[in-house]
mmCIF file of C-alpha atoms in Angstrom:
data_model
loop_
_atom_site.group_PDB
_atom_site.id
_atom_site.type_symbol
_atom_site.label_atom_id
_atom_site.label_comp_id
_atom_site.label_asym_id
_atom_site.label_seq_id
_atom_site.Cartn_x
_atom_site.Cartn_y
_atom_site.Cartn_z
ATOM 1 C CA UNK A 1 0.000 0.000 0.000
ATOM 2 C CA UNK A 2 1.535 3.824 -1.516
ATOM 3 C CA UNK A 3 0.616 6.235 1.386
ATOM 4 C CA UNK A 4 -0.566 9.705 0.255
ATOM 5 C CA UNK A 5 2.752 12.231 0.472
ATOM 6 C CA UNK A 6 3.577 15.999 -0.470
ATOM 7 C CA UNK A 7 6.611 17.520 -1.993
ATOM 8 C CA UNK A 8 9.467 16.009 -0.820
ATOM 9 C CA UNK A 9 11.352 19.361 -1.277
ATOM 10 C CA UNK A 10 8.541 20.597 0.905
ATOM 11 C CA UNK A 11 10.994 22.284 3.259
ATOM 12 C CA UNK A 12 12.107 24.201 0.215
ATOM 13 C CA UNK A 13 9.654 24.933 -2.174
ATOM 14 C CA UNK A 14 6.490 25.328 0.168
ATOM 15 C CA UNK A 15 5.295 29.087 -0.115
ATOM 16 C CA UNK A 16 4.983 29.438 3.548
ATOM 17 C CA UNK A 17 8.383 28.116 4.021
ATOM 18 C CA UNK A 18 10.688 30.501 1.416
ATOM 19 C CA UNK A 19 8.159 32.387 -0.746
ATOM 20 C CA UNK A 20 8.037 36.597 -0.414
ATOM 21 C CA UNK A 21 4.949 38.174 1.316
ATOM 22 C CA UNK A 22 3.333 39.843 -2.053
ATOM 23 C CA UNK A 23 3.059 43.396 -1.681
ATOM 24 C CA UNK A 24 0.684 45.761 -4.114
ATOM 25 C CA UNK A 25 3.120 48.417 -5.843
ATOM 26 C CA UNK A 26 0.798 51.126 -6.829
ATOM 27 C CA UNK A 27 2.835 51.566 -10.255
ATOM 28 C CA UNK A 28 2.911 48.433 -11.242
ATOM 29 C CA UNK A 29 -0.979 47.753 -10.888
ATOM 30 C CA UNK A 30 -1.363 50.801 -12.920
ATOM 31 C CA UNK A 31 -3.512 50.343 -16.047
ATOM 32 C CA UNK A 32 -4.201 46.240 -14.502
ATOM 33 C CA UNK A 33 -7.544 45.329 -12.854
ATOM 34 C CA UNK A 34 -7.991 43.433 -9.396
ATOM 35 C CA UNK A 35 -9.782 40.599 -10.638
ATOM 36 C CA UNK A 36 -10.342 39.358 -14.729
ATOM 37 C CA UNK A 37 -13.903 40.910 -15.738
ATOM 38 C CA UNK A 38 -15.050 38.218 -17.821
ATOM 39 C CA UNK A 39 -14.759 35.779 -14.739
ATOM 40 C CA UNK A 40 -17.366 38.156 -12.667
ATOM 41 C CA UNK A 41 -21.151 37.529 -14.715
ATOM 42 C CA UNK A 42 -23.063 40.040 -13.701
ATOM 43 C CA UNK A 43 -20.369 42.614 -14.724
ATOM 44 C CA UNK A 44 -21.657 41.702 -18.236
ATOM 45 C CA UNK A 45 -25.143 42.134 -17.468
ATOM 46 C CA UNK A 46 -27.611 44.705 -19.754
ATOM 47 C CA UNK A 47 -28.407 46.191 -15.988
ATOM 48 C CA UNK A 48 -24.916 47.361 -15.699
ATOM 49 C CA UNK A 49 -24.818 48.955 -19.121
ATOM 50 C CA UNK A 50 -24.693 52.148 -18.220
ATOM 51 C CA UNK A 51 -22.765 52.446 -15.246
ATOM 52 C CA UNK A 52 -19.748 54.120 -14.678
ATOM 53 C CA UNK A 53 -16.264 53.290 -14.404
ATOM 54 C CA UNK A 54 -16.057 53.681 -10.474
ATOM 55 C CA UNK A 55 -19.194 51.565 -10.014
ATOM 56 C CA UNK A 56 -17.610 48.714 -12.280
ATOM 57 C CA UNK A 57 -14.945 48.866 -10.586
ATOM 58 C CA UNK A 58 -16.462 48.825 -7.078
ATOM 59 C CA UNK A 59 -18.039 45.596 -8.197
ATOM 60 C CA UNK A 60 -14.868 44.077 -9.527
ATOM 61 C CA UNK A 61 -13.471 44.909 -6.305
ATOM 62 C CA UNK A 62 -16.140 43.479 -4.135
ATOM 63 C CA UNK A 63 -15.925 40.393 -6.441
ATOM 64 C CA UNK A 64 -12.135 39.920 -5.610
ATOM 65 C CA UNK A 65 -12.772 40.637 -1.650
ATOM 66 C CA UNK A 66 -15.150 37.805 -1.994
ATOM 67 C CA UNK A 67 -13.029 35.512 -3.361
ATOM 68 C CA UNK A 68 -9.873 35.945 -1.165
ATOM 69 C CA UNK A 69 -12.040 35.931 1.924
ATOM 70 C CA UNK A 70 -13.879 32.565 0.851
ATOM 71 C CA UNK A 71 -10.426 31.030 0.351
ATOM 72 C CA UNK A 72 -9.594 32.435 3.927
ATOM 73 C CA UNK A 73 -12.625 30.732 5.129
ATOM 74 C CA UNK A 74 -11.909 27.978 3.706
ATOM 75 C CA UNK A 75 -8.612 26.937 4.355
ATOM 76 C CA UNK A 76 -8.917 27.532 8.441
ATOM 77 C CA UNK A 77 -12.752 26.173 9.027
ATOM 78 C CA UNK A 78 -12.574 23.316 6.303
ATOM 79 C CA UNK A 79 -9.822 22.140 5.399
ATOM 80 C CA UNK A 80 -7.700 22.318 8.021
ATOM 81 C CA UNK A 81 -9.999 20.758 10.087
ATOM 82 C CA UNK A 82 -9.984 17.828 8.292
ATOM 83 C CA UNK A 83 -6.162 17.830 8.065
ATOM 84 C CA UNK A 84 -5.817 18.121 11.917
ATOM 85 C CA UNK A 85 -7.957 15.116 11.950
ATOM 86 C CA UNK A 86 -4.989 13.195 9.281
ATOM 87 C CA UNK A 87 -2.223 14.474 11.041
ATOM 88 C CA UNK A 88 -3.147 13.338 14.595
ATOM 89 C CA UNK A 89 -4.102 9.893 13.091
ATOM 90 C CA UNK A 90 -7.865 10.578 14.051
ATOM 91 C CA UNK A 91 -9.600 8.745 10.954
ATOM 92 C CA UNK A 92 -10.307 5.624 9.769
ATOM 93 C CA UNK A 93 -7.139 5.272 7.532
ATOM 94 C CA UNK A 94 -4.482 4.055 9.660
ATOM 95 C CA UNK A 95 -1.014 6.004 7.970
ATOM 96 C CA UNK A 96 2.508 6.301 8.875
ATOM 97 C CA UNK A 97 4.184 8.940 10.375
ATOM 98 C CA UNK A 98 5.939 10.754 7.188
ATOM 99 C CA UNK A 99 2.094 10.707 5.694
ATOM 100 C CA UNK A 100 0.485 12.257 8.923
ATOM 101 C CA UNK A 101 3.172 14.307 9.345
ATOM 102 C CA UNK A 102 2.527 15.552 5.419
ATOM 103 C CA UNK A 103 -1.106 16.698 6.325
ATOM 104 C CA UNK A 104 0.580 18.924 9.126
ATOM 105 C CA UNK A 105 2.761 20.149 5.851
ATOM 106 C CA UNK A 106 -0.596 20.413 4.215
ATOM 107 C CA UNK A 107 -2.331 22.222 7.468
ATOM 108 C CA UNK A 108 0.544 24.686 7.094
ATOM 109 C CA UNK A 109 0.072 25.703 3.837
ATOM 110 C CA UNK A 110 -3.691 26.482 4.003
ATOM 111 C CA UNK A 111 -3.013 28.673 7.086
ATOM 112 C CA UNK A 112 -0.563 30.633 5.128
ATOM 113 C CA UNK A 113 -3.012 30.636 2.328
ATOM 114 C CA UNK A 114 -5.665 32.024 4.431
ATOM 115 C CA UNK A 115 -3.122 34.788 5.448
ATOM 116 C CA UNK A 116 -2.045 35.902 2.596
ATOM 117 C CA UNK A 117 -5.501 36.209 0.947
ATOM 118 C CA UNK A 118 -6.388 38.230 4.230
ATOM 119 C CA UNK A 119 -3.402 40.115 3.589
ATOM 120 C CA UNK A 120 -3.844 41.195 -0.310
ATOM 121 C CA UNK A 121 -7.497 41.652 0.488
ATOM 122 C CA UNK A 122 -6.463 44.470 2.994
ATOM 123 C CA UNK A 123 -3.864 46.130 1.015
ATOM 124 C CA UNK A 124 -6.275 46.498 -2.550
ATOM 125 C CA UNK A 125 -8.621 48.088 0.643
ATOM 126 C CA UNK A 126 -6.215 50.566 1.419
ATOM 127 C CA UNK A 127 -5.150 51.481 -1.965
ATOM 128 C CA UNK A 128 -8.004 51.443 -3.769
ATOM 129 C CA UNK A 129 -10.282 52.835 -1.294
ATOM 130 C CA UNK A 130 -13.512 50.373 -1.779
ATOM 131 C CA UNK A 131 -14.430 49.256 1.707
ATOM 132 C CA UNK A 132 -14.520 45.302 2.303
ATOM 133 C CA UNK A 133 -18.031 44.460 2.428
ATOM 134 C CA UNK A 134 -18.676 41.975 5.751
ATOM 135 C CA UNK A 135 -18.586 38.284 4.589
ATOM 136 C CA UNK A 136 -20.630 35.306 5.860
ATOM 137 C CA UNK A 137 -19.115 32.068 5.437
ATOM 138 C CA UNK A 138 -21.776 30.319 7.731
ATOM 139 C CA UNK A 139 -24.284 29.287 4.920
ATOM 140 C CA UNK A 140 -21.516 27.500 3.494
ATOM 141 C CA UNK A 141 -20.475 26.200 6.446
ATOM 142 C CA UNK A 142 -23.667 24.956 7.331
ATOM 143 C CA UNK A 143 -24.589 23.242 3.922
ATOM 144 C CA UNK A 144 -21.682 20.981 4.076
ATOM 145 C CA UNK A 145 -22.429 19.828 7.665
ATOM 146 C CA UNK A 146 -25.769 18.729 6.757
ATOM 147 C CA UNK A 147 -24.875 17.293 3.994
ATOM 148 C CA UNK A 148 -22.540 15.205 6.226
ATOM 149 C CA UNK A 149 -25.903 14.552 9.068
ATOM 150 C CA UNK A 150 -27.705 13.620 6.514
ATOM 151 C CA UNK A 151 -25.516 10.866 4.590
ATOM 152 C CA UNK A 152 -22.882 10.096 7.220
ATOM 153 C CA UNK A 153 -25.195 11.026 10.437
ATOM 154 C CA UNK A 154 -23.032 8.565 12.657
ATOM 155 C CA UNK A 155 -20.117 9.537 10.733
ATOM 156 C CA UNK A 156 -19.162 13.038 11.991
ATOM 157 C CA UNK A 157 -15.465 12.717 11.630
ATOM 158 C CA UNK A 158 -15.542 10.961 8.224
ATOM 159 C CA UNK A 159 -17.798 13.816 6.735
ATOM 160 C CA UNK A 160 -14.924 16.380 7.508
ATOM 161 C CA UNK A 161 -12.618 14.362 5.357
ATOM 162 C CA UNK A 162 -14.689 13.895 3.210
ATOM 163 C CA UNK A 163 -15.197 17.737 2.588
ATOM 164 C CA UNK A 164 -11.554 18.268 2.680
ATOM 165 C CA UNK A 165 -11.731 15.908 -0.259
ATOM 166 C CA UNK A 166 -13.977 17.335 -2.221
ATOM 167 C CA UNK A 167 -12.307 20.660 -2.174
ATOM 168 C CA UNK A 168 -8.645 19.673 -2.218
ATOM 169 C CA UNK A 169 -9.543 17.502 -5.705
ATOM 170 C CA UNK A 170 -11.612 19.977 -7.792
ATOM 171 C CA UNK A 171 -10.239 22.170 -10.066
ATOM 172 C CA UNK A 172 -11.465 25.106 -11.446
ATOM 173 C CA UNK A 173 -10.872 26.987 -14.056
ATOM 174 C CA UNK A 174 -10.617 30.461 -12.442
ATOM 175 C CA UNK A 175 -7.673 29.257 -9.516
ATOM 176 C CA UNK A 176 -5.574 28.377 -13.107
ATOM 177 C CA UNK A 177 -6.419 31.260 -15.414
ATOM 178 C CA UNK A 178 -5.614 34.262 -12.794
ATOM 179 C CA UNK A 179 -2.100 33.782 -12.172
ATOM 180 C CA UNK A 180 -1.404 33.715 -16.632
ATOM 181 C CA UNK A 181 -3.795 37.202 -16.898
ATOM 182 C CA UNK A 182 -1.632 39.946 -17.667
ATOM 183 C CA UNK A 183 -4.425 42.618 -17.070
ATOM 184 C CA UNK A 184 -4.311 41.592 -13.755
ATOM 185 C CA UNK A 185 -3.144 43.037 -10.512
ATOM 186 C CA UNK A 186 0.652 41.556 -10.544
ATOM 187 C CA UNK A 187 0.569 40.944 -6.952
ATOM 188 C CA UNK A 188 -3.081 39.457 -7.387
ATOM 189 C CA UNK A 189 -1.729 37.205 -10.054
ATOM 190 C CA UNK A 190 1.736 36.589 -7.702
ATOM 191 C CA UNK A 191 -0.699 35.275 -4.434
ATOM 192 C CA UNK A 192 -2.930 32.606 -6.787
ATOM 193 C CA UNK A 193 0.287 31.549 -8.575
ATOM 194 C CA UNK A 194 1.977 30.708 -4.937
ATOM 195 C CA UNK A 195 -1.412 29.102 -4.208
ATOM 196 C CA UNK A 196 -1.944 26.921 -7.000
ATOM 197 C CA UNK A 197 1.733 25.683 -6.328
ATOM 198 C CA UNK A 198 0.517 24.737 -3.409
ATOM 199 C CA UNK A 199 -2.282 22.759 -4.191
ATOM 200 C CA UNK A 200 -0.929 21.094 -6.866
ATOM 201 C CA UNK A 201 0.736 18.640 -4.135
ATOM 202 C CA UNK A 202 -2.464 18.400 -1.732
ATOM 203 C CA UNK A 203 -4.590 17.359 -5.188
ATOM 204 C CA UNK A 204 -2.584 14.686 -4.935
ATOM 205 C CA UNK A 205 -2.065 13.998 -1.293
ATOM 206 C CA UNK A 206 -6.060 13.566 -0.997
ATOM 207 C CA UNK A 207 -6.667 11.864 -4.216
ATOM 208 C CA UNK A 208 -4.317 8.727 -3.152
ATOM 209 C CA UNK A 209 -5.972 9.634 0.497
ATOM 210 C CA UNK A 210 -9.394 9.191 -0.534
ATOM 211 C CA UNK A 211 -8.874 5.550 -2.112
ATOM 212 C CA UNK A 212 -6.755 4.349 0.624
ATOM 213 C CA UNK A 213 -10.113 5.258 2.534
ATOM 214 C CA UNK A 214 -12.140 3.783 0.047
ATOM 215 C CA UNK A 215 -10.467 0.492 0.326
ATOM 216 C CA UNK A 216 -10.842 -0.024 3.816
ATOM 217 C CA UNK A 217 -14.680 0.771 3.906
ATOM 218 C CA UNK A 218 -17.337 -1.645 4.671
ATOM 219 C CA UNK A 219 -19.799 -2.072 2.157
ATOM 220 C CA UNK A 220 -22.641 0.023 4.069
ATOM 221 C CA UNK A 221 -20.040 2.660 4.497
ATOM 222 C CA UNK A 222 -19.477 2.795 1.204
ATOM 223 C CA UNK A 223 -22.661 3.122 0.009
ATOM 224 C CA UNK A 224 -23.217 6.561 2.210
ATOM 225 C CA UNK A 225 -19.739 8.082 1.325
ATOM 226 C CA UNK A 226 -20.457 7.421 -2.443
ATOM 227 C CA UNK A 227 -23.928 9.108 -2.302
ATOM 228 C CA UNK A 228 -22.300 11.937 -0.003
ATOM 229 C CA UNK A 229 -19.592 13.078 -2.688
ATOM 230 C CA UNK A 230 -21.901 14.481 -5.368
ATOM 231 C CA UNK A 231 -23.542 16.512 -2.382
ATOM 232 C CA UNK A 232 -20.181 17.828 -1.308
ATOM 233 C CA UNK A 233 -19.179 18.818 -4.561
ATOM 234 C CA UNK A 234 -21.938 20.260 -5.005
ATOM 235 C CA UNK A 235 -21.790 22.042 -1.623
ATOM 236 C CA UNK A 236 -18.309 23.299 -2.306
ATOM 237 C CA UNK A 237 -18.713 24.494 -5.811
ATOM 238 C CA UNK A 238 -22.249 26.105 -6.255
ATOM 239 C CA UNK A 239 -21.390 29.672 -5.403
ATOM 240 C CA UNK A 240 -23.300 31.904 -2.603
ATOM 241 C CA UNK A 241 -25.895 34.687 -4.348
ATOM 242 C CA UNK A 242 -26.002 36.779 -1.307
ATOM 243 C CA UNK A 243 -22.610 38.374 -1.156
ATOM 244 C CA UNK A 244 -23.306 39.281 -4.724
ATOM 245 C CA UNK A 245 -26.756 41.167 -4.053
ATOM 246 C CA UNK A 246 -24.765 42.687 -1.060
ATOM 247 C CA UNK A 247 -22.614 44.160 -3.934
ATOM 248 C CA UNK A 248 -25.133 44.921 -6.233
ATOM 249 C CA UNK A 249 -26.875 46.842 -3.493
ATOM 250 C CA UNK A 250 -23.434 48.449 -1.934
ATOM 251 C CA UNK A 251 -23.478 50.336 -5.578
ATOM 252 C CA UNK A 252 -26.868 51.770 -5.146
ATOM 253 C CA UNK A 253 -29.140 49.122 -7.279
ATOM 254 C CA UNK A 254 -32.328 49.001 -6.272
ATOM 255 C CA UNK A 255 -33.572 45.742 -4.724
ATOM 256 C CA UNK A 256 -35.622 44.622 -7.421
ATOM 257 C CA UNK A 257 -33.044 45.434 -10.001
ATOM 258 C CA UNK A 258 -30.488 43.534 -8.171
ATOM 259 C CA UNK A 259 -32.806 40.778 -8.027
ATOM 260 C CA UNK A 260 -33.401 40.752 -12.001
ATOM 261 C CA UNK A 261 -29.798 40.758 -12.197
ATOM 262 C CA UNK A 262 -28.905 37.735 -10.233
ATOM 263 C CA UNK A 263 -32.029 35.813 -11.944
ATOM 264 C CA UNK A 264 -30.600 36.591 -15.096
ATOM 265 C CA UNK A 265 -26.543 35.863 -14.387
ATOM 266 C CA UNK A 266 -26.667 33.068 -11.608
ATOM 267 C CA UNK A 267 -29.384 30.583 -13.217
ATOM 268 C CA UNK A 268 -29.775 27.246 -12.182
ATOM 269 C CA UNK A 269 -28.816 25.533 -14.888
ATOM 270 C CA UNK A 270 -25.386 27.687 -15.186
ATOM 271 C CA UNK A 271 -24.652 27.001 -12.095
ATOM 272 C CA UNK A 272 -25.173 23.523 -12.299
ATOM 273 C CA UNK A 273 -22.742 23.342 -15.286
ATOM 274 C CA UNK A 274 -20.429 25.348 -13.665
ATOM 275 C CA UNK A 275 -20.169 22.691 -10.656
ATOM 276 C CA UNK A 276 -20.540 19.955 -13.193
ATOM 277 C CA UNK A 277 -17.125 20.852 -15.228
ATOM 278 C CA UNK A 278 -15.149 22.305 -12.136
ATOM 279 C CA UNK A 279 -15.876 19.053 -10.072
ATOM 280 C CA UNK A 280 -15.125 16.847 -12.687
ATOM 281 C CA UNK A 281 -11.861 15.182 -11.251
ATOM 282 C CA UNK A 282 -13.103 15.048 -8.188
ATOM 283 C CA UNK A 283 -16.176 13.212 -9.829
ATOM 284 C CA UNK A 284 -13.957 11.049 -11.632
ATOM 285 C CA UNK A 285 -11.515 10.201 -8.826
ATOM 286 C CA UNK A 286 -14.974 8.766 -7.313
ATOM 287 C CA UNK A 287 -15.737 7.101 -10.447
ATOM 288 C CA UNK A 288 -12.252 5.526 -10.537
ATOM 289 C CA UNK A 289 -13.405 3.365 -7.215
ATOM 290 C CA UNK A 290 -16.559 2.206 -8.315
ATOM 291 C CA UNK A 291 -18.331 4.595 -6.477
ATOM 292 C CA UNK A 292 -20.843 5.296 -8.622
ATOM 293 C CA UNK A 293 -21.326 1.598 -9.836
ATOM 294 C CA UNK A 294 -23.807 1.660 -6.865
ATOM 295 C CA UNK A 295 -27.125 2.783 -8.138
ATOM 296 C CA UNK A 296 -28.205 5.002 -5.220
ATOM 297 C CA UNK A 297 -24.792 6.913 -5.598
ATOM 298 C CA UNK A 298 -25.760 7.347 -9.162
ATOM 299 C CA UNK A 299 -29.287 8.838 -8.470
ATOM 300 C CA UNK A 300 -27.861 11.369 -6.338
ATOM 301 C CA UNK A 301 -25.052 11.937 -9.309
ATOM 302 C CA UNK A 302 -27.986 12.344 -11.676
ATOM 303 C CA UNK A 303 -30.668 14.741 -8.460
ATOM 304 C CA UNK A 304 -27.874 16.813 -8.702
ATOM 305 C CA UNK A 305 -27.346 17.138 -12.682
ATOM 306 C CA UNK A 306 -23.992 16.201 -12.264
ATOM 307 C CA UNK A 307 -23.797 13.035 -14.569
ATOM 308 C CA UNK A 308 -22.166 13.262 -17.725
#
C-alpha cells in the first residue's frame, strides 16, 4: 500500500516556508484590474450597461474581496480541520508517520493561504479605497455539515474528510487562469500563482488519500460516502448569491433590479454546469473506485445534474 505524500522538497519549495509576502506596488498595478472581468457575470449584465467606471470597478473589487475571503474561510474552518484530523491519526485510515506528518505540511500551507488572501485583500482596501463588504461564510459552512448529518449522520469525523476531499480535488478553471492574466493586478496574479503551487501537491495527497479510505470501507459505508460526494461537490462548488446582491446593493441598485440581475446571471442551470465541469476530477476520482457503480450513488449523481 503507496501512502498519500507531499513535496518532498517541501521544506524548500512550500510558499509558507521561502516564498516573499506579495506586496501591491501602486505603479505596477497601474492600467491592470484586481480581478479578470469576464470571470465576474453580472459585470456583463444589460443592468450594468450604463454604469460608470467607479461603479464597475467597485463591483470588480467586491468580487475579488469575496473571493480571497472565501479562500480564507476555507482553508482555516474546512480544510484544516480535516487535516488536523490526518495528522493526529484521528480517521479511519491508519497512515505512517511521514504521511500524517505531510497533512501537518498540508495544514501549514492552508493557514498561510488564508493569510495571505487576508493580507492582499487588505492592502487592494487601502489602496483602492472600496471598503470590504462583511462576509458570511456560515451558509456554506452549514450546507456541508448537513450534507454530512444527513448521509454520514453517525459519521461526523468521516464527513470532515470527506469535505476536505472534495475541495482539495476539484479544479477550477478560475484558480488556473488568474495567475497567466496579464491585465491583472501583478501581486493578485503573484498570491494565486503561490497558491496553485501549493495545491498542486495536496490534489494529490487527498486523491491517493481518498482511495486508501475507500479500500478499507465496509460495504454500508461505502454506500453513504459514495452518495455523499456528489452533495459535497456540489456544496463546495455552487457559489453563494447573497454576497453578490450585497454588492449589487453596496453600488446603489435598487432591490428589485439587483434581483433581475442575479435571476438573469446566476441561473440554475449555469450554475449547475459550472459545478458539473469544475468538479469533474473530483467526480472522476470517485468514479475511478466504483463509487458510482452503486445505483443510489448514481441517483444522487444524476438529483444533482452532475452526470455526464
Amino acid at each position: 500500500m503507496t501512502e498519500p505524500r507531499v513535496a518532498p522538497d517541501w521544506y524548500e519549495s512550500a510558499s509558507v516556508r521561502g516564498g516573499p509576502r506579495r506586496m501591491l506596488e501602486e505603479d505596477q498595478e497601474a492600467g491592470l484590474t484586481v480581478f479578470p472581468e469576464h470571470l465576474v457575470p453580472h459585470l456583463h449584465h444589460e443592468g450594468l450597461a450604463g454604469a460608470g467606471a467607479d461603479t464597475r470597478r467597485a463591483l470588480l473589487t467586491q468580487h475579488f474581496y469575496q473571493y480571497m475571503l472565501f479562500t480564507s474561510h476555507l482553508e482555516t474552518k474546512v480544510v484544516n480541520r480535516g487535516a488536523a484530523l490526518v495528522a493526529h491519526g484521528e480517521t479511519d485510515v491508519e497512515l505512517g508517520p511521514d504521511a500524517r506528518l505531510d497533512a501537518f505540511k498540508i495544514y501549514s500551507d492552508e493557514a498561510y493561504h488564508a493569510l495571505f488572501s487576508l493580507d492582499v485583500v487588505q492592502q487592494v482596501e487601502k489602496t483602492t479605497a472600496v471598503p470590504v463588504l462583511p462576509y458570511d461564510f456560515g451558509p456554506r459552512m452549514a450546507r456541508l455539515d448537513r450534507t454530512g448529518r444527513e448521509f454520514l449522520p453517525d459519521h461526523g469525523t468521516l464527513a470532515h474528510i470527506l469535505q476536505v476531499v472534495a475541495f482539495e480535488t476539484v479544479v477550477t478553471r478560475m484558480l488556473a487562469r488568474i495567475p497567466r492574466d496579464e491585465t491583472v493586478f501583478r501581486v493578485v496574479r503573484e498570491v494565486v500563482g503561490d497558491h496553485v503551487r501549493d495545491e498542486v501537491h495536496h490534489h494529490a495527497y487527498f486523491a491517493r488519500y481518498f482511495k486508501e479510505l475507500w479500500a478499507g470501507l465496509s460495504p454500508a459505508t461505502r454506500v453513504k460516502v459514495a452518495c455523499s460526494m456528489p452533495h459535497f461537490v456540489n456544496d463546495c462548488l455552487r457559489p453563494d448569491i447573497a454576497p453578490v446582491r450585497a454588492a449589487l446593493r453596496s453600488v446603489g441598485m435598487p432591490a428589485d433590479r439587483a434581483e433581475e440581475v442575479l435571476r438573469d446571471c446566476y441561473r440554475e442551470e449555469v450554475l449547475t454546469a459550472g459545478v458539473r465541469d469544475a468538479g469533474r476530477h473530483t467526480l472522476r476520482l470517485c468514479e475511478s473506485v466504483g463509487a458510482f457503480d452503486i445505483p443510489e450513488a448514481r441517483e444522487q449523481l444524476h438529483l444533482l445534474g452532475l452526470a455526464d
